[in-house]
Amino acid sequence: MTKARRTKSGTGGREVRVRRVYEAPEPGDGTRVLVDRLWPRGLAKSEAALDEWLKDAAPSAELRTWYGHDPARFEEFAGRYAAELAGPGPEQALVRLRELAAEDTLTLLTATKDLRYSHAPLLAAEVRGEAR
């Protein structure tokens, strides 16, 4: 993985963004972290411009399969995902993301096509400490 360009944010480093990993990096991205369990299709690791890949921040394979990105299941998915984030592996990943967000702007990257029904905005809210 290559080191992405870091830019300090004017918000004390607490800005947490969500973007698709296939989009070109932007100067204000800060620390770029892939939060998918699987590597994005068709993306070369040399072109990803990532600082880290935290697989444990992603939903489990079982939850992802059950959900299937069905908008009708999103609310239940969100609750199940929040419960998973309290587990040992995901909890460590969440701690790491909070550390990164405290230092700089943090951009969470996912390959999901429709960000509205993705785990990434839910994860961003958790990193920020926002109640759902």
GROMACS .gro file of C-alpha atoms in nm:
model
  132
    1MET     CA    1   0.000   0.000   0.000
    2THR     CA    2   0.122   0.344  -0.080
    3LYS     CA    3   0.130   0.634   0.157
    4ALA     CA    4  -0.143   0.883   0.066
    5ARG     CA    5  -0.080   1.254   0.090
    6ARG     CA    6  -0.181   1.391   0.428
    7THR     CA    7  -0.336   1.730   0.479
    8LYS     CA    8  -0.422   1.876   0.817
    9SER     CA    9  -0.782   1.980   0.853
   10GLY     CA   10  -0.894   2.302   1.011
   11THR     CA   11  -1.133   2.117   1.242
   12GLY     CA   12  -0.876   1.983   1.485
   13GLY     CA   13  -0.854   1.653   1.300
   14ARG     CA   14  -1.207   1.537   1.384
   15GLU     CA   15  -1.351   1.546   1.034
   16VAL     CA   16  -1.445   1.196   0.919
   17ARG     CA   17  -1.533   1.156   0.553
   18VAL     CA   18  -1.672   0.865   0.353
   19ARG     CA   19  -1.578   0.808  -0.010
   20ARG     CA   20  -1.565   0.533  -0.267
   21VAL     CA   21  -1.220   0.381  -0.299
   22TYR     CA   22  -1.243   0.405  -0.677
   23GLU     CA   23  -1.254   0.787  -0.665
   24ALA     CA   24  -0.926   0.972  -0.710
   25PRO     CA   25  -0.768   1.094  -0.385
   26GLU     CA   26  -0.830   1.458  -0.296
   27PRO     CA   27  -0.585   1.687  -0.113
   28GLY     CA   28  -0.819   1.718   0.188
   29ASP     CA   29  -0.861   1.343   0.241
   30GLY     CA   30  -0.603   1.329   0.518
   31THR     CA   31  -0.556   0.970   0.631
   32ARG     CA   32  -0.720   0.725   0.389
   33VAL     CA   33  -0.835   0.393   0.533
   34LEU     CA   34  -1.006   0.110   0.348
   35VAL     CA   35  -1.280  -0.032   0.571
   36ASP     CA   36  -1.398  -0.325   0.356
   37ARG     CA   37  -1.328  -0.687   0.440
   38LEU     CA   38  -1.253  -0.778   0.077
   39TRP     CA   39  -1.013  -0.602  -0.157
   40PRO     CA   40  -1.203  -0.390  -0.414
   41ARG     CA   41  -1.247  -0.553  -0.752
   42GLY     CA   42  -1.033  -0.422  -1.034
   43LEU     CA   43  -0.824  -0.191  -0.815
   44ALA     CA   44  -0.449  -0.243  -0.810
   45LYS     CA   45  -0.296  -0.214  -0.466
   46SER     CA   46  -0.033   0.019  -0.608
   47GLU     CA   47  -0.307   0.260  -0.722
   48ALA     CA   48  -0.522   0.256  -0.408
   49ALA     CA   49  -0.347   0.545  -0.226
   50LEU     CA   50  -0.424   0.400   0.117
   51ASP     CA   51  -0.263   0.462   0.452
   52GLU     CA   52  -0.419   0.154   0.612
   53TRP     CA   53  -0.662  -0.130   0.550
   54LEU     CA   54  -0.871  -0.221   0.854
   55LYS     CA   55  -1.067  -0.532   0.758
   56ASP     CA   56  -1.200  -0.575   1.112
   57ALA     CA   57  -1.391  -0.246   1.081
   58ALA     CA   58  -1.611  -0.404   0.813
   59PRO     CA   59  -1.924  -0.610   0.876
   60SER     CA   60  -1.870  -0.984   0.911
   61ALA     CA   61  -1.909  -1.200   0.601
   62GLU     CA   62  -2.226  -1.346   0.753
   63LEU     CA   63  -2.382  -1.003   0.812
   64ARG     CA   64  -2.278  -0.876   0.471
   65THR     CA   65  -2.430  -1.183   0.303
   66TRP     CA   66  -2.754  -1.153   0.499
   67TYR     CA   67  -2.785  -0.782   0.422
   68GLY     CA   68  -2.706  -0.805   0.051
   69HIS     CA   69  -2.730  -0.423   0.025
   70ASP     CA   70  -3.109  -0.448   0.037
   71PRO     CA   71  -3.235  -0.102   0.140
   72ALA     CA   72  -3.536  -0.264   0.310
   73ARG     CA   73  -3.294  -0.436   0.552
   74PHE     CA   74  -3.076  -0.132   0.619
   75GLU     CA   75  -3.218  -0.039   0.959
   76GLU     CA   76  -3.178  -0.391   1.094
   77PHE     CA   77  -2.835  -0.415   0.932
   78ALA     CA   78  -2.732  -0.093   1.111
   79GLY     CA   79  -2.830  -0.240   1.449
   80ARG     CA   80  -2.654  -0.569   1.386
   81TYR     CA   81  -2.343  -0.389   1.262
   82ALA     CA   82  -2.336  -0.168   1.574
   83ALA     CA   83  -2.346  -0.484   1.785
   84GLU     CA   84  -2.058  -0.633   1.586
   85LEU     CA   85  -1.849  -0.320   1.641
   86ALA     CA   86  -1.855  -0.395   2.014
   87GLY     CA   87  -1.669  -0.725   1.957
   88PRO     CA   88  -1.293  -0.759   2.020
   89GLY     CA   89  -1.163  -0.734   1.660
   90PRO     CA   90  -1.395  -0.458   1.543
   91GLU     CA   91  -1.355  -0.271   1.871
   92GLN     CA   92  -0.977  -0.257   1.820
   93ALA     CA   93  -1.029  -0.128   1.465
   94LEU     CA   94  -1.266   0.139   1.598
   95VAL     CA   95  -1.007   0.247   1.855
   96ARG     CA   96  -0.749   0.277   1.577
   97LEU     CA   97  -0.985   0.482   1.360
   98ARG     CA   98  -1.054   0.719   1.650
   99GLU     CA   99  -0.680   0.763   1.702
  100LEU     CA  100  -0.635   0.849   1.335
  101ALA     CA  101  -0.931   1.089   1.339
  102ALA     CA  102  -0.784   1.271   1.640
  103GLU     CA  103  -0.464   1.336   1.444
  104ASP     CA  104  -0.597   1.440   1.103
  105THR     CA  105  -0.893   1.434   0.870
  106LEU     CA  106  -0.993   1.070   0.826
  107THR     CA  107  -1.141   0.936   0.504
  108LEU     CA  108  -1.309   0.597   0.523
  109LEU     CA  109  -1.301   0.420   0.189
  110THR     CA  110  -1.536   0.152   0.062
  111ALA     CA  111  -1.609  -0.014  -0.271
  112THR     CA  112  -1.984  -0.005  -0.206
  113LYS     CA  113  -2.171   0.154  -0.497
  114ASP     CA  114  -2.444   0.327  -0.295
  115LEU     CA  115  -2.293   0.495   0.010
  116ARG     CA  116  -2.638   0.564   0.159
  117TYR     CA  117  -2.682   0.193   0.229
  118SER     CA  118  -2.322   0.118   0.317
  119HIS     CA  119  -2.160   0.040   0.650
  120ALA     CA  120  -1.911   0.324   0.599
  121PRO     CA  121  -2.139   0.615   0.707
  122LEU     CA  122  -2.245   0.410   1.011
  123LEU     CA  123  -1.880   0.352   1.095
  124ALA     CA  124  -1.802   0.723   1.047
  125ALA     CA  125  -2.075   0.811   1.296
  126GLU     CA  126  -1.926   0.562   1.546
  127VAL     CA  127  -1.579   0.712   1.502
  128ARG     CA  128  -1.722   1.059   1.565
  129GLY     CA  129  -1.905   0.930   1.874
  130GLU     CA  130  -2.245   1.019   1.736
  131ALA     CA  131  -2.541   0.831   1.875
  132ARG     CA  132  -2.757   0.660   1.615
   0.00000   0.00000   0.00000
